[in-house]
PDB file of C-alpha atoms in Angstrom:
ATOM      1  CA  SER A  19     -85.499  77.680  50.418  1.00  0.00           C
ATOM      2  CA  GLN A  20     -87.010  81.150  50.654  1.00  0.00           C
ATOM      3  CA  THR A  21     -89.346  82.530  48.055  1.00  0.00           C
ATOM      4  CA  ILE A  22     -91.062  85.854  47.657  1.00  0.00           C
ATOM      5  CA  HIS A  23     -94.118  86.409  45.503  1.00  0.00           C
ATOM      6  CA  GLN A  24     -96.077  89.584  44.759  1.00  0.00           C
ATOM      7  CA  TRP A  25     -99.217  90.155  42.809  1.00  0.00           C
ATOM      8  CA  PRO A  26    -100.809  91.325  40.644  1.00  0.00           C
ATOM      9  CA  ALA A  27     -98.041  91.437  38.020  1.00  0.00           C
ATOM     10  CA  THR A  28     -99.730  94.146  35.996  1.00  0.00           C
ATOM     11  CA  LEU A  29    -102.479  96.562  36.840  1.00  0.00           C
ATOM     12  CA  VAL A  30    -104.276  99.312  34.989  1.00  0.00           C
ATOM     13  CA  GLN A  31    -106.313 101.556  37.290  1.00  0.00           C
ATOM     14  CA  PRO A  32    -108.241 104.810  36.760  1.00  0.00           C
ATOM     15  CA  VAL A  33    -107.337 107.955  38.641  1.00  0.00           C
ATOM     16  CA  GLY A  34    -109.036 108.042  41.985  1.00  0.00           C
ATOM     17  CA  SER A  35    -109.459 104.252  42.357  1.00  0.00           C
ATOM     18  CA  PRO A  36    -108.049 102.289  45.256  1.00  0.00           C
ATOM     19  CA  LEU A  37    -104.966 100.077  45.083  1.00  0.00           C
ATOM     20  CA  SER A  38    -103.805  96.965  46.830  1.00  0.00           C
ATOM     21  CA  LEU A  39    -100.575  95.139  46.031  1.00  0.00           C
ATOM     22  CA  GLU A  40     -99.720  92.095  48.026  1.00  0.00           C
ATOM     23  CA  CYS A  41     -96.410  90.416  48.845  1.00  0.00           C
ATOM     24  CA  THR A  42     -95.731  87.196  50.728  1.00  0.00           C
ATOM     25  CA  VAL A  43     -92.524  85.557  51.738  1.00  0.00           C
ATOM     26  CA  GLU A  44     -92.096  81.844  52.397  1.00  0.00           C
ATOM     27  CA  GLY A  45     -89.317  79.853  54.059  1.00  0.00           C
ATOM     28  CA  THR A  46     -88.132  82.431  56.607  1.00  0.00           C
ATOM     29  CA  SER A  47     -89.292  84.027  59.833  1.00  0.00           C
ATOM     30  CA  ASN A  48     -89.142  87.630  61.093  1.00  0.00           C
ATOM     31  CA  PRO A  49     -87.893  89.091  57.847  1.00  0.00           C
ATOM     32  CA  ASN A  50     -87.419  92.747  57.110  1.00  0.00           C
ATOM     33  CA  LEU A  51     -89.903  93.640  54.392  1.00  0.00           C
ATOM     34  CA  TYR A  52     -89.625  96.520  51.886  1.00  0.00           C
ATOM     35  CA  TRP A  53     -91.629  98.202  49.188  1.00  0.00           C
ATOM     36  CA  TYR A  54     -89.739 100.007  46.439  1.00  0.00           C
ATOM     37  CA  ARG A  55     -90.855 101.989  43.416  1.00  0.00           C
ATOM     38  CA  GLN A  56     -88.961 102.272  40.197  1.00  0.00           C
ATOM     39  CA  ALA A  57     -89.806 104.871  37.570  1.00  0.00           C
ATOM     40  CA  ALA A  58     -88.533 104.727  33.966  1.00  0.00           C
ATOM     41  CA  GLY A  59     -86.349 101.672  34.550  1.00  0.00           C
ATOM     42  CA  ARG A  60     -83.793 103.489  36.603  1.00  0.00           C
ATOM     43  CA  GLY A  61     -83.231 104.192  40.302  1.00  0.00           C
ATOM     44  CA  LEU A  62     -85.098 102.373  43.083  1.00  0.00           C
ATOM     45  CA  GLN A  63     -86.859 104.494  45.668  1.00  0.00           C
ATOM     46  CA  LEU A  64     -87.609 102.984  49.055  1.00  0.00           C
ATOM     47  CA  LEU A  65     -91.204 103.655  49.984  1.00  0.00           C
ATOM     48  CA  PHE A  66     -91.692 101.639  53.171  1.00  0.00           C
ATOM     49  CA  TYR A  67     -89.922  99.097  55.300  1.00  0.00           C
ATOM     50  CA  SER A  68     -91.111  96.958  58.140  1.00  0.00           C
ATOM     51  CA  VAL A  69     -89.185  95.108  60.858  1.00  0.00           C
ATOM     52  CA  GLY A  70     -92.205  93.301  62.304  1.00  0.00           C
ATOM     53  CA  ILE A  71     -95.987  92.899  62.356  1.00  0.00           C
ATOM     54  CA  GLY A  72     -97.686  96.253  62.508  1.00  0.00           C
ATOM     55  CA  GLN A  73     -94.372  98.131  62.371  1.00  0.00           C
ATOM     56  CA  ILE A  74     -94.148 100.313  59.310  1.00  0.00           C
ATOM     57  CA  SER A  75     -91.716 103.089  58.563  1.00  0.00           C
ATOM     58  CA  SER A  76     -92.312 105.489  55.666  1.00  0.00           C
ATOM     59  CA  GLU A  77     -89.397 106.904  53.771  1.00  0.00           C
ATOM     60  CA  VAL A  78     -91.231 109.271  51.488  1.00  0.00           C
ATOM     61  CA  PRO A  79     -94.472 111.163  52.166  1.00  0.00           C
ATOM     62  CA  GLN A  80     -96.905 110.229  49.480  1.00  0.00           C
ATOM     63  CA  ASN A  81    -100.309 108.969  48.511  1.00  0.00           C
ATOM     64  CA  LEU A  82     -99.470 105.377  49.486  1.00  0.00           C
ATOM     65  CA  SER A  83     -99.621 103.378  52.693  1.00  0.00           C
ATOM     66  CA  ALA A  84     -98.366  99.968  53.762  1.00  0.00           C
ATOM     67  CA  SER A  85     -99.480  97.410  56.245  1.00  0.00           C
ATOM     68  CA  ARG A  86     -98.109  94.160  57.660  1.00  0.00           C
ATOM     69  CA  PRO A  87    -100.893  92.076  59.032  1.00  0.00           C
ATOM     70  CA  GLN A  88     -98.852  88.855  59.323  1.00  0.00           C
ATOM     71  CA  ASP A  89     -95.124  88.144  59.767  1.00  0.00           C
ATOM     72  CA  ARG A  90     -94.573  87.344  56.066  1.00  0.00           C
ATOM     73  CA  GLN A  91     -97.211  89.437  54.409  1.00  0.00           C
ATOM     74  CA  PHE A  92     -96.751  93.017  53.224  1.00  0.00           C
ATOM     75  CA  ILE A  93     -99.443  95.099  51.524  1.00  0.00           C
ATOM     76  CA  LEU A  94     -99.103  98.338  49.653  1.00  0.00           C
ATOM     77  CA  SER A  95    -102.332 100.379  49.363  1.00  0.00           C
ATOM     78  CA  SER A  96    -103.777 103.621  48.222  1.00  0.00           C
ATOM     79  CA  LYS A  97    -107.295 104.968  48.777  1.00  0.00           C
ATOM     80  CA  LYS A  98    -107.187 107.252  45.644  1.00  0.00           C
ATOM     81  CA  LEU A  99    -104.577 106.712  42.955  1.00  0.00           C
ATOM     82  CA  LEU A 100    -102.870 109.648  41.222  1.00  0.00           C
ATOM     83  CA  LEU A 101    -101.359 109.667  37.740  1.00  0.00           C
ATOM     84  CA  SER A 102     -97.937 110.053  39.418  1.00  0.00           C
ATOM     85  CA  ASP A 103     -98.375 106.724  41.180  1.00  0.00           C
ATOM     86  CA  SER A 104     -97.722 104.873  37.908  1.00  0.00           C
ATOM     87  CA  GLY A 105     -94.552 102.821  37.984  1.00  0.00           C
ATOM     88  CA  PHE A 106     -92.942  99.519  38.773  1.00  0.00           C
ATOM     89  CA  TYR A 107     -93.338  98.416  42.381  1.00  0.00           C
ATOM     90  CA  LEU A 108     -91.036  95.858  43.895  1.00  0.00           C
ATOM     91  CA  CYS A 109     -91.454  93.997  47.183  1.00  0.00           C
ATOM     92  CA  ALA A 110     -88.293  92.720  48.864  1.00  0.00           C
ATOM     93  CA  TRP A 111     -87.178  90.886  51.963  1.00  0.00           C
ATOM     94  CA  SER A 112     -84.010  90.476  53.947  1.00  0.00           C
ATOM     95  CA  VAL A 113     -83.065  88.825  57.176  1.00  0.00           C
ATOM     96  CA  ARG A 114     -83.455  91.139  60.156  1.00  0.00           C
ATOM     97  CA  GLN A 115     -79.799  92.090  60.142  1.00  0.00           C
ATOM     98  CA  LEU A 116     -79.310  93.537  56.741  1.00  0.00           C
ATOM     99  CA  LEU A 117     -75.686  94.210  57.497  1.00  0.00           C
ATOM    100  CA  GLY A 118     -73.851  91.217  56.150  1.00  0.00           C
ATOM    101  CA  ASN A 119     -76.811  89.894  54.299  1.00  0.00           C
ATOM    102  CA  THR A 120     -78.433  90.452  50.938  1.00  0.00           C
ATOM    103  CA  ILE A 121     -81.856  91.538  49.862  1.00  0.00           C
ATOM    104  CA  TYR A 122     -84.233  89.499  47.642  1.00  0.00           C
ATOM    105  CA  PHE A 123     -86.849  90.928  45.316  1.00  0.00           C
ATOM    106  CA  GLY A 124     -90.170  89.797  44.130  1.00  0.00           C
ATOM    107  CA  GLU A 125     -91.167  89.750  40.506  1.00  0.00           C
ATOM    108  CA  GLY A 126     -92.496  93.228  40.527  1.00  0.00           C
ATOM    109  CA  SER A 127     -95.881  94.827  39.712  1.00  0.00           C
ATOM    110  CA  TRP A 128     -96.393  97.178  36.895  1.00  0.00           C
ATOM    111  CA  LEU A 129     -98.988  99.850  37.750  1.00  0.00           C
ATOM    112  CA  THR A 130    -100.414 102.179  35.177  1.00  0.00           C
ATOM    113  CA  VAL A 131    -102.828 104.850  36.342  1.00  0.00           C
ATOM    114  CA  VAL A 132    -104.974 106.224  33.542  1.00  0.00           C
TER     115      VAL A 132
ATOM    116  CA  GLY B  21     -76.227 111.184  52.827  1.00  0.00           C
ATOM    117  CA  ILE B  22     -74.171 108.793  50.839  1.00  0.00           C
ATOM    118  CA  GLN B  23     -74.006 109.312  47.083  1.00  0.00           C
ATOM    119  CA  VAL B  24     -73.666 106.345  44.713  1.00  0.00           C
ATOM    120  CA  GLU B  25     -72.598 107.035  41.180  1.00  0.00           C
ATOM    121  CA  GLN B  26     -72.378 104.434  38.439  1.00  0.00           C
ATOM    122  CA  SER B  27     -70.631 104.656  35.131  1.00  0.00           C
ATOM    123  CA  PRO B  28     -71.122 104.501  32.239  1.00  0.00           C
ATOM    124  CA  PRO B  29     -74.880 105.111  32.213  1.00  0.00           C
ATOM    125  CA  ASP B  30     -75.296 103.224  28.918  1.00  0.00           C
ATOM    126  CA  LEU B  31     -73.131 100.653  27.233  1.00  0.00           C
ATOM    127  CA  ILE B  32     -73.693  98.864  23.876  1.00  0.00           C
ATOM    128  CA  LEU B  33     -71.483  95.957  23.014  1.00  0.00           C
ATOM    129  CA  GLN B  34     -71.238  93.102  20.561  1.00  0.00           C
ATOM    130  CA  GLU B  35     -71.687  89.609  21.811  1.00  0.00           C
ATOM    131  CA  GLY B  36     -68.346  88.207  23.028  1.00  0.00           C
ATOM    132  CA  ALA B  37     -66.936  91.522  24.215  1.00  0.00           C
ATOM    133  CA  ASN B  38     -65.739  92.217  27.723  1.00  0.00           C
ATOM    134  CA  SER B  39     -66.956  95.081  29.918  1.00  0.00           C
ATOM    135  CA  THR B  40     -66.218  96.865  33.123  1.00  0.00           C
ATOM    136  CA  LEU B  41     -68.904  98.711  35.104  1.00  0.00           C
ATOM    137  CA  ARG B  42     -67.956 101.045  37.918  1.00  0.00           C
ATOM    138  CA  CYS B  43     -69.622 102.131  41.164  1.00  0.00           C
ATOM    139  CA  ASN B  44     -68.298 105.021  43.271  1.00  0.00           C
ATOM    140  CA  PHE B  45     -69.622 105.870  46.739  1.00  0.00           C
ATOM    141  CA  SER B  46     -69.013 108.893  48.778  1.00  0.00           C
ATOM    142  CA  ASP B  47     -68.606 107.497  52.267  1.00  0.00           C
ATOM    143  CA  SER B  48     -67.669 104.384  54.142  1.00  0.00           C
ATOM    144  CA  VAL B  49     -70.212 101.584  53.877  1.00  0.00           C
ATOM    145  CA  ASN B  50     -71.012  98.296  55.543  1.00  0.00           C
ATOM    146  CA  ASN B  51     -72.357  96.530  52.582  1.00  0.00           C
ATOM    147  CA  LEU B  52     -72.189  96.715  48.810  1.00  0.00           C
ATOM    148  CA  GLN B  53     -74.272  94.640  46.430  1.00  0.00           C
ATOM    149  CA  TRP B  54     -74.492  94.320  42.684  1.00  0.00           C
ATOM    150  CA  PHE B  55     -77.822  93.471  40.998  1.00  0.00           C
ATOM    151  CA  HIS B  56     -78.946  92.736  37.487  1.00  0.00           C
ATOM    152  CA  GLN B  57     -82.368  93.768  36.307  1.00  0.00           C
ATOM    153  CA  ASN B  58     -83.453  91.911  33.225  1.00  0.00           C
ATOM    154  CA  PRO B  59     -85.659  93.442  30.508  1.00  0.00           C
ATOM    155  CA  TRP B  60     -88.722  92.003  32.265  1.00  0.00           C
ATOM    156  CA  GLY B  61     -88.002  93.793  35.478  1.00  0.00           C
ATOM    157  CA  GLN B  62     -86.715  90.974  37.625  1.00  0.00           C
ATOM    158  CA  LEU B  63     -83.953  92.074  40.008  1.00  0.00           C
ATOM    159  CA  ILE B  64     -81.345  89.377  40.726  1.00  0.00           C
ATOM    160  CA  ASN B  65     -78.528  89.592  43.250  1.00  0.00           C
ATOM    161  CA  LEU B  66     -75.148  89.101  41.617  1.00  0.00           C
ATOM    162  CA  PHE B  67     -72.663  89.752  44.384  1.00  0.00           C
ATOM    163  CA  TYR B  68     -72.593  90.820  48.001  1.00  0.00           C
ATOM    164  CA  ILE B  69     -69.131  92.273  48.168  1.00  0.00           C
ATOM    165  CA  PRO B  70     -68.213  94.921  50.772  1.00  0.00           C
ATOM    166  CA  SER B  71     -64.531  94.360  50.022  1.00  0.00           C
ATOM    167  CA  GLY B  72     -62.296  92.051  48.043  1.00  0.00           C
ATOM    168  CA  THR B  73     -62.890  90.067  44.900  1.00  0.00           C
ATOM    169  CA  LYS B  74     -65.491  87.439  44.000  1.00  0.00           C
ATOM    170  CA  GLN B  75     -66.132  85.563  40.849  1.00  0.00           C
ATOM    171  CA  ASN B  76     -69.173  83.651  39.521  1.00  0.00           C
ATOM    172  CA  GLY B  77     -68.684  82.266  36.103  1.00  0.00           C
ATOM    173  CA  ARG B  78     -68.179  84.993  33.554  1.00  0.00           C
ATOM    174  CA  LEU B  79     -68.902  87.702  36.131  1.00  0.00           C
ATOM    175  CA  SER B  80     -66.538  88.968  38.762  1.00  0.00           C
ATOM    176  CA  ALA B  81     -66.559  91.965  41.121  1.00  0.00           C
ATOM    177  CA  THR B  82     -63.970  93.810  43.075  1.00  0.00           C
ATOM    178  CA  THR B  83     -64.543  96.331  45.844  1.00  0.00           C
ATOM    179  CA  VAL B  84     -61.784  98.593  47.123  1.00  0.00           C
ATOM    180  CA  ALA B  85     -63.443  99.865  50.248  1.00  0.00           C
ATOM    181  CA  THR B  86     -60.624 102.233  51.217  1.00  0.00           C
ATOM    182  CA  GLU B  87     -60.845 104.006  47.879  1.00  0.00           C
ATOM    183  CA  ARG B  88     -64.706 103.773  47.825  1.00  0.00           C
ATOM    184  CA  TYR B  89     -65.339 102.111  44.563  1.00  0.00           C
ATOM    185  CA  SER B  90     -66.412  98.750  43.149  1.00  0.00           C
ATOM    186  CA  LEU B  91     -66.051  97.224  39.665  1.00  0.00           C
ATOM    187  CA  LEU B  92     -68.187  94.587  37.956  1.00  0.00           C
ATOM    188  CA  TYR B  93     -66.525  92.708  35.106  1.00  0.00           C
ATOM    189  CA  ILE B  94     -68.448  90.820  32.507  1.00  0.00           C
ATOM    190  CA  SER B  95     -66.457  88.641  30.147  1.00  0.00           C
ATOM    191  CA  SER B  96     -67.485  87.066  26.883  1.00  0.00           C
ATOM    192  CA  SER B  97     -70.827  88.925  26.921  1.00  0.00           C
ATOM    193  CA  GLN B  98     -73.959  87.165  25.914  1.00  0.00           C
ATOM    194  CA  THR B  99     -77.308  88.681  24.819  1.00  0.00           C
ATOM    195  CA  THR B 100     -78.807  87.424  28.069  1.00  0.00           C
ATOM    196  CA  ASP B 101     -76.498  89.819  29.906  1.00  0.00           C
ATOM    197  CA  SER B 102     -78.494  92.708  28.601  1.00  0.00           C
ATOM    198  CA  GLY B 103     -80.362  94.739  31.156  1.00  0.00           C
ATOM    199  CA  VAL B 104     -79.546  97.295  33.887  1.00  0.00           C
ATOM    200  CA  TYR B 105     -76.866  96.722  36.478  1.00  0.00           C
ATOM    201  CA  PHE B 106     -77.249  98.362  39.816  1.00  0.00           C
ATOM    202  CA  CYS B 107     -74.980  98.690  42.739  1.00  0.00           C
ATOM    203  CA  ALA B 108     -76.390  99.490  46.176  1.00  0.00           C
ATOM    204  CA  VAL B 109     -74.713 100.225  49.457  1.00  0.00           C
ATOM    205  CA  THR B 110     -75.711 100.149  53.122  1.00  0.00           C
ATOM    206  CA  PRO B 111     -74.597 103.146  55.205  1.00  0.00           C
ATOM    207  CA  MET B 112     -72.502 102.444  58.360  1.00  0.00           C
ATOM    208  CA  ASP B 113     -75.311 103.507  60.683  1.00  0.00           C
ATOM    209  CA  SER B 114     -78.213 101.654  59.060  1.00  0.00           C
ATOM    210  CA  ASN B 115     -79.613  98.184  59.331  1.00  0.00           C
ATOM    211  CA  TYR B 116     -82.260  98.422  56.619  1.00  0.00           C
ATOM    212  CA  GLN B 117     -81.310 101.087  54.168  1.00  0.00           C
ATOM    213  CA  LEU B 118     -79.904 100.550  50.719  1.00  0.00           C
ATOM    214  CA  ILE B 119     -78.634 103.514  48.747  1.00  0.00           C
ATOM    215  CA  TRP B 120     -78.947 102.792  45.019  1.00  0.00           C
ATOM    216  CA  GLY B 121     -76.972 104.033  42.055  1.00  0.00           C
ATOM    217  CA  ALA B 122     -78.817 105.096  38.946  1.00  0.00           C
ATOM    218  CA  GLY B 123     -77.615 101.959  37.071  1.00  0.00           C
ATOM    219  CA  THR B 124     -75.792 101.068  33.915  1.00  0.00           C
ATOM    220  CA  LYS B 125     -77.919 100.010  31.016  1.00  0.00           C
ATOM    221  CA  LEU B 126     -76.148  97.338  29.029  1.00  0.00           C
ATOM    222  CA  ILE B 127     -77.246  96.185  25.563  1.00  0.00           C
ATOM    223  CA  ILE B 128     -75.443  93.191  24.075  1.00  0.00           C
ATOM    224  CA  LYS B 129     -76.036  92.911  20.316  1.00  0.00           C
ATOM    225  CA  PRO B 130     -75.869  89.479  18.632  1.00  0.00           C
TER     226      PRO B 130
END
């Protein structure tokens, strides 16, 4: 069966520090991978999605970047965090053809920028 | 783009009560899903239901695609049903995008 895991689960970082959130998927090949952000427990905002190694599409211009160094690994990064980057970050995967298929989420990472 | 509206935004019920959550969308879609986010943040798929009716235990969902709405029914609510319920749709011209509603926050009191 497929599993998705992201870490760290919680993170408290000072303003201006770097960020790295990691996500891995097991049990599937060539998945679509996604990073979402959720603020205040409502509304998911798609940040990045990837359909293959090195292929990243950004949905919202921001202080963050994403990379996909391996087929089942997705990394969310920042060089210098802002207070507004605080939130709940969710990694997700789906099979390549989202149409007709569902999306699965990781456990989430709580980021607090202080 | 497609607009997804969920109602009610908040719902407080006693354990054992039944509830109906609604999701309206503004244009034709290829895909509609219902999710439950528990108080710890975990998002769980409930239903993939672009049309028709599905049931899973105490939960069932109905999507009327021609009228652009979906309903999620919860019967005999339990405290573990508490959390936020989201619906999300995939536009006709997309293979990756999910447009999310703002969610319905459900609190089940013992």
